[in-house]
Amino acid sequence: MLAISPVVFCQSKQTIVRSDFKKYFDECGVEGGIAIYDYKKHQWILSDTINTRRETLPASTFKIINMLIALETGTIPNENYMVKWPGKTDTTKYGYRPEIYHDISVKNAFEVSADWAFIELAKKIDRSVYKKYLTQCGYGNAGLSEPDADFWNFGPLGISPVSQVEFLKKLYDGKLPFSKKNMDIVKRVMISEQNKTYTIRSKTGWTMADQINTGWWVGYVEKQNDVYFFATRLLQDRKNNRPDFSECRKKITRSVMKDLKIM
C-alpha cells in the first residue's frame, strides 16, 4: 500500500500545511486552526489555509496589545499598577469569579485574565488612540465600532491566527511602535511556563459572543537557539458546549507541538 505523507501539501519551503492536525480539534468537538512559525527556519506550519486566516474576536489575547498601549500612553506606569475594583461586573457576560473581585495589579489581572480590570483601563484610553496603535501594529481589522469598552470580546474587531503570530513576531523582534522598556515589561508578564528546556510566553482568551465559544491560546516558545510562535483558535457553537473547551486550547496546542518535536 502506498504510504501517504501527513504533510498534505506544501505551497513552498516557507509554508507547510498539516491537515492531519484536524484530528485534535475533532477530538475536542470544535472547529479551529493553529498557525506556527519556526523563527530559525523562517517556516510556517498551518493546520489549513482557511481557518488560520479567518478573523474573529481576539478575546483576552487582546490584553497583550492592551497592556502595551496602556503603558505607552502613560495610563499605567508599570505592570504593578493597582486597578481599583469598581464594585461590580457583568457576571452574565464574564461568569461569576469572586476570587478576582478586588483591587488588582495589572500583572495579576493579566495572569488571571481579570477582564474587569482591563475594561477599567480601556475606559481611560480614547478609541482614536486604540485605532492608531492597532493600525500601526497591523493588528487584525482594527474594527472598533463596538460602543462598549469591552470591544475585544464583543463587536467587529477581528484577528486571525496567522495575524496573531505576525504580531507576536514583531513584539519579539522589538518592531512595534512602543518603547523597548514597555515591550520588555509585557514580555516578562507573558511568561506562563519556564523550565531548563524552554520558556513559554503566552495568553489565553475566551469569549461567548454571538452564542459561539471562541477560544485562543497564543504566544511563543523559546527553546535553545530557536523560537516557535503559535496561535491556536477553537470555535464551538454553544449549543454543543462541552466542559473541556477551556482545557482543549492548550491540549490541542501541546499535541501539535509534540508532533513537531517542539515540546
PDB file of C-alpha atoms in Angstrom:
ATOM      1  CA  MET A   1       0.000   0.000   0.000  1.00  0.00           C
ATOM      2  CA  LEU A   2       1.216   3.471  -0.871  1.00  0.00           C
ATOM      3  CA  ALA A   3       2.190   5.490   2.210  1.00  0.00           C
ATOM      4  CA  ILE A   4       0.604   8.915   2.466  1.00  0.00           C
ATOM      5  CA  SER A   5       2.616  11.711   3.992  1.00  0.00           C
ATOM      6  CA  PRO A   6       0.944  13.668   6.819  1.00  0.00           C
ATOM      7  CA  VAL A   7       2.104  16.839   5.088  1.00  0.00           C
ATOM      8  CA  VAL A   8      -0.856  17.230   2.780  1.00  0.00           C
ATOM      9  CA  PHE A   9       0.513  19.956   0.599  1.00  0.00           C
ATOM     10  CA  CYS A  10       3.383  22.372   0.589  1.00  0.00           C
ATOM     11  CA  GLN A  11       2.995  25.778  -1.030  1.00  0.00           C
ATOM     12  CA  SER A  12       6.693  26.482  -0.709  1.00  0.00           C
ATOM     13  CA  LYS A  13       9.638  25.775   1.517  1.00  0.00           C
ATOM     14  CA  GLN A  14       8.268  28.504   3.769  1.00  0.00           C
ATOM     15  CA  THR A  15       4.744  27.080   4.258  1.00  0.00           C
ATOM     16  CA  ILE A  16       3.686  23.572   5.217  1.00  0.00           C
ATOM     17  CA  VAL A  17       0.032  22.598   5.618  1.00  0.00           C
ATOM     18  CA  ARG A  18      -0.735  19.769   8.046  1.00  0.00           C
ATOM     19  CA  SER A  19      -4.400  18.851   7.693  1.00  0.00           C
ATOM     20  CA  ASP A  20      -3.781  15.835   9.941  1.00  0.00           C
ATOM     21  CA  PHE A  21      -3.817  18.257  12.897  1.00  0.00           C
ATOM     22  CA  LYS A  22      -7.590  18.484  12.412  1.00  0.00           C
ATOM     23  CA  LYS A  23      -7.947  15.276  14.430  1.00  0.00           C
ATOM     24  CA  TYR A  24      -7.050  17.114  17.610  1.00  0.00           C
ATOM     25  CA  PHE A  25      -9.838  19.662  17.046  1.00  0.00           C
ATOM     26  CA  ASP A  26     -12.275  16.842  16.212  1.00  0.00           C
ATOM     27  CA  GLU A  27     -11.406  15.086  19.473  1.00  0.00           C
ATOM     28  CA  CYS A  28     -12.447  18.225  21.352  1.00  0.00           C
ATOM     29  CA  GLY A  29     -15.636  18.686  19.314  1.00  0.00           C
ATOM     30  CA  VAL A  30     -14.556  22.042  17.925  1.00  0.00           C
ATOM     31  CA  GLU A  31     -13.679  23.704  14.658  1.00  0.00           C
ATOM     32  CA  GLY A  32     -10.489  25.690  14.526  1.00  0.00           C
ATOM     33  CA  GLY A  33      -6.961  26.067  13.367  1.00  0.00           C
ATOM     34  CA  ILE A  34      -3.390  26.505  14.505  1.00  0.00           C
ATOM     35  CA  ALA A  35      -0.624  28.609  12.992  1.00  0.00           C
ATOM     36  CA  ILE A  36       3.010  28.026  13.977  1.00  0.00           C
ATOM     37  CA  TYR A  37       6.082  29.901  12.804  1.00  0.00           C
ATOM     38  CA  ASP A  38       9.583  28.473  13.145  1.00  0.00           C
ATOM     39  CA  TYR A  39      11.740  31.570  13.581  1.00  0.00           C
ATOM     40  CA  LYS A  40      15.039  29.898  12.749  1.00  0.00           C
ATOM     41  CA  LYS A  41      13.809  28.155   9.607  1.00  0.00           C
ATOM     42  CA  HIS A  42      11.565  31.073   8.543  1.00  0.00           C
ATOM     43  CA  GLN A  43       8.860  28.460   8.078  1.00  0.00           C
ATOM     44  CA  TRP A  44       5.092  28.492   8.612  1.00  0.00           C
ATOM     45  CA  ILE A  45       3.254  25.348   9.679  1.00  0.00           C
ATOM     46  CA  LEU A  46      -0.531  25.678   9.301  1.00  0.00           C
ATOM     47  CA  SER A  47      -3.367  23.277  10.032  1.00  0.00           C
ATOM     48  CA  ASP A  48      -5.195  24.688   6.993  1.00  0.00           C
ATOM     49  CA  THR A  49      -5.267  27.770   4.796  1.00  0.00           C
ATOM     50  CA  ILE A  50      -8.806  28.948   5.627  1.00  0.00           C
ATOM     51  CA  ASN A  51      -9.359  28.799   9.402  1.00  0.00           C
ATOM     52  CA  THR A  52      -5.864  30.121  10.083  1.00  0.00           C
ATOM     53  CA  ARG A  53      -6.680  33.288   8.121  1.00  0.00           C
ATOM     54  CA  ARG A  54     -10.260  33.781   9.278  1.00  0.00           C
ATOM     55  CA  GLU A  55     -10.707  36.797  11.557  1.00  0.00           C
ATOM     56  CA  THR A  56     -12.651  36.543  14.811  1.00  0.00           C
ATOM     57  CA  LEU A  57     -12.698  38.381  18.124  1.00  0.00           C
ATOM     58  CA  PRO A  58      -9.336  38.184  19.943  1.00  0.00           C
ATOM     59  CA  ALA A  59     -10.956  37.857  23.392  1.00  0.00           C
ATOM     60  CA  SER A  60      -8.399  38.142  26.208  1.00  0.00           C
ATOM     61  CA  THR A  61      -5.407  37.672  23.911  1.00  0.00           C
ATOM     62  CA  PHE A  62      -6.012  41.376  23.294  1.00  0.00           C
ATOM     63  CA  LYS A  63      -4.581  42.003  26.764  1.00  0.00           C
ATOM     64  CA  ILE A  64      -1.106  41.753  25.214  1.00  0.00           C
ATOM     65  CA  ILE A  65      -1.516  44.797  22.999  1.00  0.00           C
ATOM     66  CA  ASN A  66      -3.859  46.436  25.517  1.00  0.00           C
ATOM     67  CA  MET A  67      -1.106  46.451  28.133  1.00  0.00           C
ATOM     68  CA  LEU A  68       1.377  47.826  25.610  1.00  0.00           C
ATOM     69  CA  ILE A  69      -0.976  50.690  24.764  1.00  0.00           C
ATOM     70  CA  ALA A  70      -1.752  51.387  28.436  1.00  0.00           C
ATOM     71  CA  LEU A  71       1.980  51.574  29.195  1.00  0.00           C
ATOM     72  CA  GLU A  72       2.890  53.670  26.163  1.00  0.00           C
ATOM     73  CA  THR A  73       0.132  56.226  26.798  1.00  0.00           C
ATOM     74  CA  GLY A  74       1.067  56.549  30.472  1.00  0.00           C
ATOM     75  CA  THR A  75      -2.319  55.171  31.533  1.00  0.00           C
ATOM     76  CA  ILE A  76      -0.308  52.875  33.785  1.00  0.00           C
ATOM     77  CA  PRO A  77       3.337  53.418  34.855  1.00  0.00           C
ATOM     78  CA  ASN A  78       4.252  49.735  35.060  1.00  0.00           C
ATOM     79  CA  GLU A  79       2.832  46.234  35.480  1.00  0.00           C
ATOM     80  CA  ASN A  80       2.497  46.696  39.247  1.00  0.00           C
ATOM     81  CA  TYR A  81      -0.090  49.471  38.928  1.00  0.00           C
ATOM     82  CA  MET A  82      -3.142  48.653  41.038  1.00  0.00           C
ATOM     83  CA  VAL A  83      -6.531  48.840  39.337  1.00  0.00           C
ATOM     84  CA  LYS A  84      -9.346  49.726  41.729  1.00  0.00           C
ATOM     85  CA  TRP A  85     -12.236  47.275  41.886  1.00  0.00           C
ATOM     86  CA  PRO A  86     -15.309  49.178  40.575  1.00  0.00           C
ATOM     87  CA  GLY A  87     -17.673  47.293  42.850  1.00  0.00           C
ATOM     88  CA  LYS A  88     -19.497  45.284  40.201  1.00  0.00           C
ATOM     89  CA  THR A  89     -19.133  43.459  36.902  1.00  0.00           C
ATOM     90  CA  ASP A  90     -21.468  41.732  34.472  1.00  0.00           C
ATOM     91  CA  THR A  91     -21.415  38.115  35.621  1.00  0.00           C
ATOM     92  CA  THR A  92     -23.724  37.114  32.771  1.00  0.00           C
ATOM     93  CA  LYS A  93     -21.071  38.118  30.239  1.00  0.00           C
ATOM     94  CA  TYR A  94     -17.958  37.158  32.182  1.00  0.00           C
ATOM     95  CA  GLY A  95     -19.087  34.462  34.579  1.00  0.00           C
ATOM     96  CA  TYR A  96     -19.044  34.574  38.372  1.00  0.00           C
ATOM     97  CA  ARG A  97     -15.440  34.765  39.613  1.00  0.00           C
ATOM     98  CA  PRO A  98     -15.484  36.239  43.143  1.00  0.00           C
ATOM     99  CA  GLU A  99     -11.788  35.430  43.652  1.00  0.00           C
ATOM    100  CA  ILE A 100     -10.853  38.313  41.305  1.00  0.00           C
ATOM    101  CA  TYR A 101     -13.295  40.906  42.653  1.00  0.00           C
ATOM    102  CA  HIS A 102     -10.812  43.135  44.465  1.00  0.00           C
ATOM    103  CA  ASP A 103      -8.128  45.726  43.729  1.00  0.00           C
ATOM    104  CA  ILE A 104      -5.591  44.003  41.493  1.00  0.00           C
ATOM    105  CA  SER A 105      -2.254  44.722  39.836  1.00  0.00           C
ATOM    106  CA  VAL A 106      -2.137  44.820  36.036  1.00  0.00           C
ATOM    107  CA  LYS A 107       0.326  41.922  36.098  1.00  0.00           C
ATOM    108  CA  ASN A 108      -2.001  39.789  38.193  1.00  0.00           C
ATOM    109  CA  ALA A 109      -5.011  40.843  36.106  1.00  0.00           C
ATOM    110  CA  PHE A 110      -3.163  39.623  33.005  1.00  0.00           C
ATOM    111  CA  GLU A 111      -2.230  36.317  34.635  1.00  0.00           C
ATOM    112  CA  VAL A 112      -5.735  35.501  35.897  1.00  0.00           C
ATOM    113  CA  SER A 113      -7.460  37.209  32.952  1.00  0.00           C
ATOM    114  CA  ALA A 114      -9.475  39.668  35.030  1.00  0.00           C
ATOM    115  CA  ASP A 115     -11.442  41.359  32.253  1.00  0.00           C
ATOM    116  CA  TRP A 116     -12.956  43.953  34.537  1.00  0.00           C
ATOM    117  CA  ALA A 117      -9.504  45.450  35.217  1.00  0.00           C
ATOM    118  CA  PHE A 118      -8.646  45.872  31.543  1.00  0.00           C
ATOM    119  CA  ILE A 119     -12.099  47.298  30.897  1.00  0.00           C
ATOM    120  CA  GLU A 120     -11.378  49.949  33.539  1.00  0.00           C
ATOM    121  CA  LEU A 121      -8.103  50.786  31.769  1.00  0.00           C
ATOM    122  CA  ALA A 122      -9.793  50.878  28.358  1.00  0.00           C
ATOM    123  CA  LYS A 123     -12.253  53.492  29.622  1.00  0.00           C
ATOM    124  CA  LYS A 124      -9.290  55.842  30.115  1.00  0.00           C
ATOM    125  CA  ILE A 125      -7.932  55.468  26.566  1.00  0.00           C
ATOM    126  CA  ASP A 126      -9.632  57.207  23.650  1.00  0.00           C
ATOM    127  CA  ARG A 127     -10.731  54.994  20.763  1.00  0.00           C
ATOM    128  CA  SER A 128      -8.735  57.129  18.348  1.00  0.00           C
ATOM    129  CA  VAL A 129      -5.599  56.145  20.284  1.00  0.00           C
ATOM    130  CA  TYR A 130      -6.517  52.473  20.032  1.00  0.00           C
ATOM    131  CA  LYS A 131      -7.197  52.901  16.321  1.00  0.00           C
ATOM    132  CA  LYS A 132      -3.795  54.490  15.791  1.00  0.00           C
ATOM    133  CA  TYR A 133      -1.869  51.738  17.530  1.00  0.00           C
ATOM    134  CA  LEU A 134      -3.883  48.848  16.071  1.00  0.00           C
ATOM    135  CA  THR A 135      -3.323  50.268  12.594  1.00  0.00           C
ATOM    136  CA  GLN A 136       0.391  50.851  13.154  1.00  0.00           C
ATOM    137  CA  CYS A 137       0.766  47.319  14.525  1.00  0.00           C
ATOM    138  CA  GLY A 138      -1.239  45.764  11.696  1.00  0.00           C
ATOM    139  CA  TYR A 139      -3.430  44.163  14.356  1.00  0.00           C
ATOM    140  CA  GLY A 140      -6.292  42.380  12.607  1.00  0.00           C
ATOM    141  CA  ASN A 141      -9.022  44.504  11.054  1.00  0.00           C
ATOM    142  CA  ALA A 142      -8.779  47.251  13.713  1.00  0.00           C
ATOM    143  CA  GLY A 143     -12.584  47.292  13.878  1.00  0.00           C
ATOM    144  CA  LEU A 144     -13.550  49.442  16.864  1.00  0.00           C
ATOM    145  CA  SER A 145     -17.203  50.357  16.305  1.00  0.00           C
ATOM    146  CA  GLU A 146     -18.396  48.369  19.337  1.00  0.00           C
ATOM    147  CA  PRO A 147     -19.780  51.043  21.736  1.00  0.00           C
ATOM    148  CA  ASP A 148     -18.952  49.192  24.963  1.00  0.00           C
ATOM    149  CA  ALA A 149     -15.474  49.364  26.479  1.00  0.00           C
ATOM    150  CA  ASP A 150     -15.035  45.597  26.105  1.00  0.00           C
ATOM    151  CA  PHE A 151     -14.578  45.718  22.321  1.00  0.00           C
ATOM    152  CA  TRP A 152     -12.174  42.757  22.242  1.00  0.00           C
ATOM    153  CA  ASN A 153     -14.875  40.365  23.498  1.00  0.00           C
ATOM    154  CA  PHE A 154     -17.839  41.778  21.578  1.00  0.00           C
ATOM    155  CA  GLY A 155     -18.215  43.627  18.294  1.00  0.00           C
ATOM    156  CA  PRO A 156     -16.490  43.616  14.891  1.00  0.00           C
ATOM    157  CA  LEU A 157     -12.841  43.566  15.968  1.00  0.00           C
ATOM    158  CA  GLY A 158     -11.230  40.543  14.356  1.00  0.00           C
ATOM    159  CA  ILE A 159      -7.849  38.874  14.024  1.00  0.00           C
ATOM    160  CA  SER A 160      -6.723  35.568  12.536  1.00  0.00           C
ATOM    161  CA  PRO A 161      -4.264  33.024  13.947  1.00  0.00           C
ATOM    162  CA  VAL A 162      -1.748  33.989  11.253  1.00  0.00           C
ATOM    163  CA  SER A 163      -2.083  37.677  12.160  1.00  0.00           C
ATOM    164  CA  GLN A 164      -1.714  36.850  15.861  1.00  0.00           C
ATOM    165  CA  VAL A 165       1.608  35.167  15.087  1.00  0.00           C
ATOM    166  CA  GLU A 166       2.758  38.059  12.911  1.00  0.00           C
ATOM    167  CA  PHE A 167       2.007  40.465  15.769  1.00  0.00           C
ATOM    168  CA  LEU A 168       3.923  38.297  18.261  1.00  0.00           C
ATOM    169  CA  LYS A 169       6.904  38.114  15.905  1.00  0.00           C
ATOM    170  CA  LYS A 170       7.004  41.909  15.814  1.00  0.00           C
ATOM    171  CA  LEU A 171       6.866  42.004  19.606  1.00  0.00           C
ATOM    172  CA  TYR A 172       9.729  39.517  19.857  1.00  0.00           C
ATOM    173  CA  ASP A 173      11.792  41.496  17.337  1.00  0.00           C
ATOM    174  CA  GLY A 174      11.001  44.813  19.021  1.00  0.00           C
ATOM    175  CA  LYS A 175       9.410  46.130  15.831  1.00  0.00           C
ATOM    176  CA  LEU A 176       6.221  47.535  17.324  1.00  0.00           C
ATOM    177  CA  PRO A 177       5.514  51.261  17.903  1.00  0.00           C
ATOM    178  CA  PHE A 178       6.255  51.007  21.622  1.00  0.00           C
ATOM    179  CA  SER A 179       9.350  51.662  23.690  1.00  0.00           C
ATOM    180  CA  LYS A 180      11.752  48.808  24.345  1.00  0.00           C
ATOM    181  CA  LYS A 181      11.106  49.253  28.055  1.00  0.00           C
ATOM    182  CA  ASN A 182       7.368  48.730  27.649  1.00  0.00           C
ATOM    183  CA  MET A 183       7.764  45.783  25.302  1.00  0.00           C
ATOM    184  CA  ASP A 184      10.168  44.161  27.764  1.00  0.00           C
ATOM    185  CA  ILE A 185       7.619  44.613  30.571  1.00  0.00           C
ATOM    186  CA  VAL A 186       4.921  42.851  28.570  1.00  0.00           C
ATOM    187  CA  LYS A 187       7.278  40.041  27.558  1.00  0.00           C
ATOM    188  CA  ARG A 188       8.056  39.418  31.237  1.00  0.00           C
ATOM    189  CA  VAL A 189       4.399  39.439  32.218  1.00  0.00           C
ATOM    190  CA  MET A 190       3.629  36.966  29.431  1.00  0.00           C
ATOM    191  CA  ILE A 191       5.827  34.228  30.931  1.00  0.00           C
ATOM    192  CA  SER A 192       3.415  31.395  31.694  1.00  0.00           C
ATOM    193  CA  GLU A 193       5.815  28.451  31.942  1.00  0.00           C
ATOM    194  CA  GLN A 194       9.566  28.226  32.402  1.00  0.00           C
ATOM    195  CA  ASN A 195      11.989  25.355  32.950  1.00  0.00           C
ATOM    196  CA  LYS A 196      15.505  24.308  31.930  1.00  0.00           C
ATOM    197  CA  THR A 197      14.326  23.252  28.471  1.00  0.00           C
ATOM    198  CA  TYR A 198      12.048  26.072  27.352  1.00  0.00           C
ATOM    199  CA  THR A 199      10.166  29.249  28.237  1.00  0.00           C
ATOM    200  CA  ILE A 200       6.593  29.902  27.127  1.00  0.00           C
ATOM    201  CA  ARG A 201       5.266  33.458  26.904  1.00  0.00           C
ATOM    202  CA  SER A 202       1.554  33.352  26.193  1.00  0.00           C
ATOM    203  CA  LYS A 203      -2.022  34.438  26.751  1.00  0.00           C
ATOM    204  CA  THR A 204      -5.322  32.578  26.617  1.00  0.00           C
ATOM    205  CA  GLY A 205      -8.652  34.044  25.557  1.00  0.00           C
ATOM    206  CA  TRP A 206     -12.304  33.034  25.556  1.00  0.00           C
ATOM    207  CA  THR A 207     -15.438  34.915  24.549  1.00  0.00           C
ATOM    208  CA  MET A 208     -19.004  33.631  24.210  1.00  0.00           C
ATOM    209  CA  ALA A 209     -20.203  36.387  21.854  1.00  0.00           C
ATOM    210  CA  ASP A 210     -22.952  35.517  19.353  1.00  0.00           C
ATOM    211  CA  GLN A 211     -23.532  32.155  21.048  1.00  0.00           C
ATOM    212  CA  ILE A 212     -20.139  30.914  19.857  1.00  0.00           C
ATOM    213  CA  ASN A 213     -17.309  29.796  22.120  1.00  0.00           C
ATOM    214  CA  THR A 214     -14.207  31.438  20.659  1.00  0.00           C
ATOM    215  CA  GLY A 215     -11.135  30.208  22.484  1.00  0.00           C
ATOM    216  CA  TRP A 216      -7.478  31.109  21.989  1.00  0.00           C
ATOM    217  CA  TRP A 217      -4.002  30.275  23.152  1.00  0.00           C
ATOM    218  CA  VAL A 218      -1.293  32.428  21.590  1.00  0.00           C
ATOM    219  CA  GLY A 219       2.355  33.008  22.365  1.00  0.00           C
ATOM    220  CA  TYR A 220       5.815  31.710  21.674  1.00  0.00           C
ATOM    221  CA  VAL A 221       8.165  29.016  22.905  1.00  0.00           C
ATOM    222  CA  GLU A 222      11.830  29.907  23.401  1.00  0.00           C
ATOM    223  CA  LYS A 223      13.860  26.722  23.189  1.00  0.00           C
ATOM    224  CA  GLN A 224      17.652  26.588  22.967  1.00  0.00           C
ATOM    225  CA  ASN A 225      18.564  28.502  19.806  1.00  0.00           C
ATOM    226  CA  ASP A 226      15.091  28.665  18.274  1.00  0.00           C
ATOM    227  CA  VAL A 227      11.740  30.339  18.836  1.00  0.00           C
ATOM    228  CA  TYR A 228       8.367  28.905  17.826  1.00  0.00           C
ATOM    229  CA  PHE A 229       5.407  31.273  17.612  1.00  0.00           C
ATOM    230  CA  PHE A 230       1.900  29.842  17.836  1.00  0.00           C
ATOM    231  CA  ALA A 231      -1.750  30.835  17.724  1.00  0.00           C
ATOM    232  CA  THR A 232      -4.463  28.257  18.311  1.00  0.00           C
ATOM    233  CA  ARG A 233      -8.142  29.148  17.971  1.00  0.00           C
ATOM    234  CA  LEU A 234     -11.163  26.980  18.783  1.00  0.00           C
ATOM    235  CA  LEU A 235     -14.721  27.674  17.630  1.00  0.00           C
ATOM    236  CA  GLN A 236     -17.734  25.892  19.091  1.00  0.00           C
ATOM    237  CA  ASP A 237     -21.476  26.507  18.866  1.00  0.00           C
ATOM    238  CA  ARG A 238     -22.627  26.933  22.465  1.00  0.00           C
ATOM    239  CA  LYS A 239     -25.479  24.521  21.731  1.00  0.00           C
ATOM    240  CA  ASN A 240     -22.729  21.906  21.646  1.00  0.00           C
ATOM    241  CA  ASN A 241     -20.934  23.293  24.679  1.00  0.00           C
ATOM    242  CA  ARG A 242     -18.503  20.859  26.330  1.00  0.00           C
ATOM    243  CA  PRO A 243     -16.887  21.237  29.758  1.00  0.00           C
ATOM    244  CA  ASP A 244     -13.422  20.566  28.326  1.00  0.00           C
ATOM    245  CA  PHE A 245     -13.495  23.555  25.955  1.00  0.00           C
ATOM    246  CA  SER A 246     -11.170  25.656  28.102  1.00  0.00           C
ATOM    247  CA  GLU A 247      -8.526  22.969  28.582  1.00  0.00           C
ATOM    248  CA  CYS A 248      -8.660  21.987  24.893  1.00  0.00           C
ATOM    249  CA  ARG A 249      -6.959  25.258  23.921  1.00  0.00           C
ATOM    250  CA  LYS A 250      -3.680  24.111  25.453  1.00  0.00           C
ATOM    251  CA  LYS A 251      -4.284  20.403  24.948  1.00  0.00           C
ATOM    252  CA  ILE A 252      -4.528  20.788  21.162  1.00  0.00           C
ATOM    253  CA  THR A 253      -1.530  23.108  21.013  1.00  0.00           C
ATOM    254  CA  ARG A 254       0.658  20.793  23.061  1.00  0.00           C
ATOM    255  CA  SER A 255      -0.371  17.784  20.948  1.00  0.00           C
ATOM    256  CA  VAL A 256       0.668  19.629  17.787  1.00  0.00           C
ATOM    257  CA  MET A 257       3.939  20.762  19.335  1.00  0.00           C
ATOM    258  CA  LYS A 258       4.651  17.201  20.455  1.00  0.00           C
ATOM    259  CA  ASP A 259       4.111  16.003  16.884  1.00  0.00           C
ATOM    260  CA  LEU A 260       6.524  18.676  15.670  1.00  0.00           C
ATOM    261  CA  LYS A 261       9.016  17.799  18.414  1.00  0.00           C
ATOM    262  CA  ILE A 262       8.898  21.348  19.763  1.00  0.00           C
ATOM    263  CA  MET A 263       7.884  20.117  23.223  1.00  0.00           C
TER     264      MET A 263
END
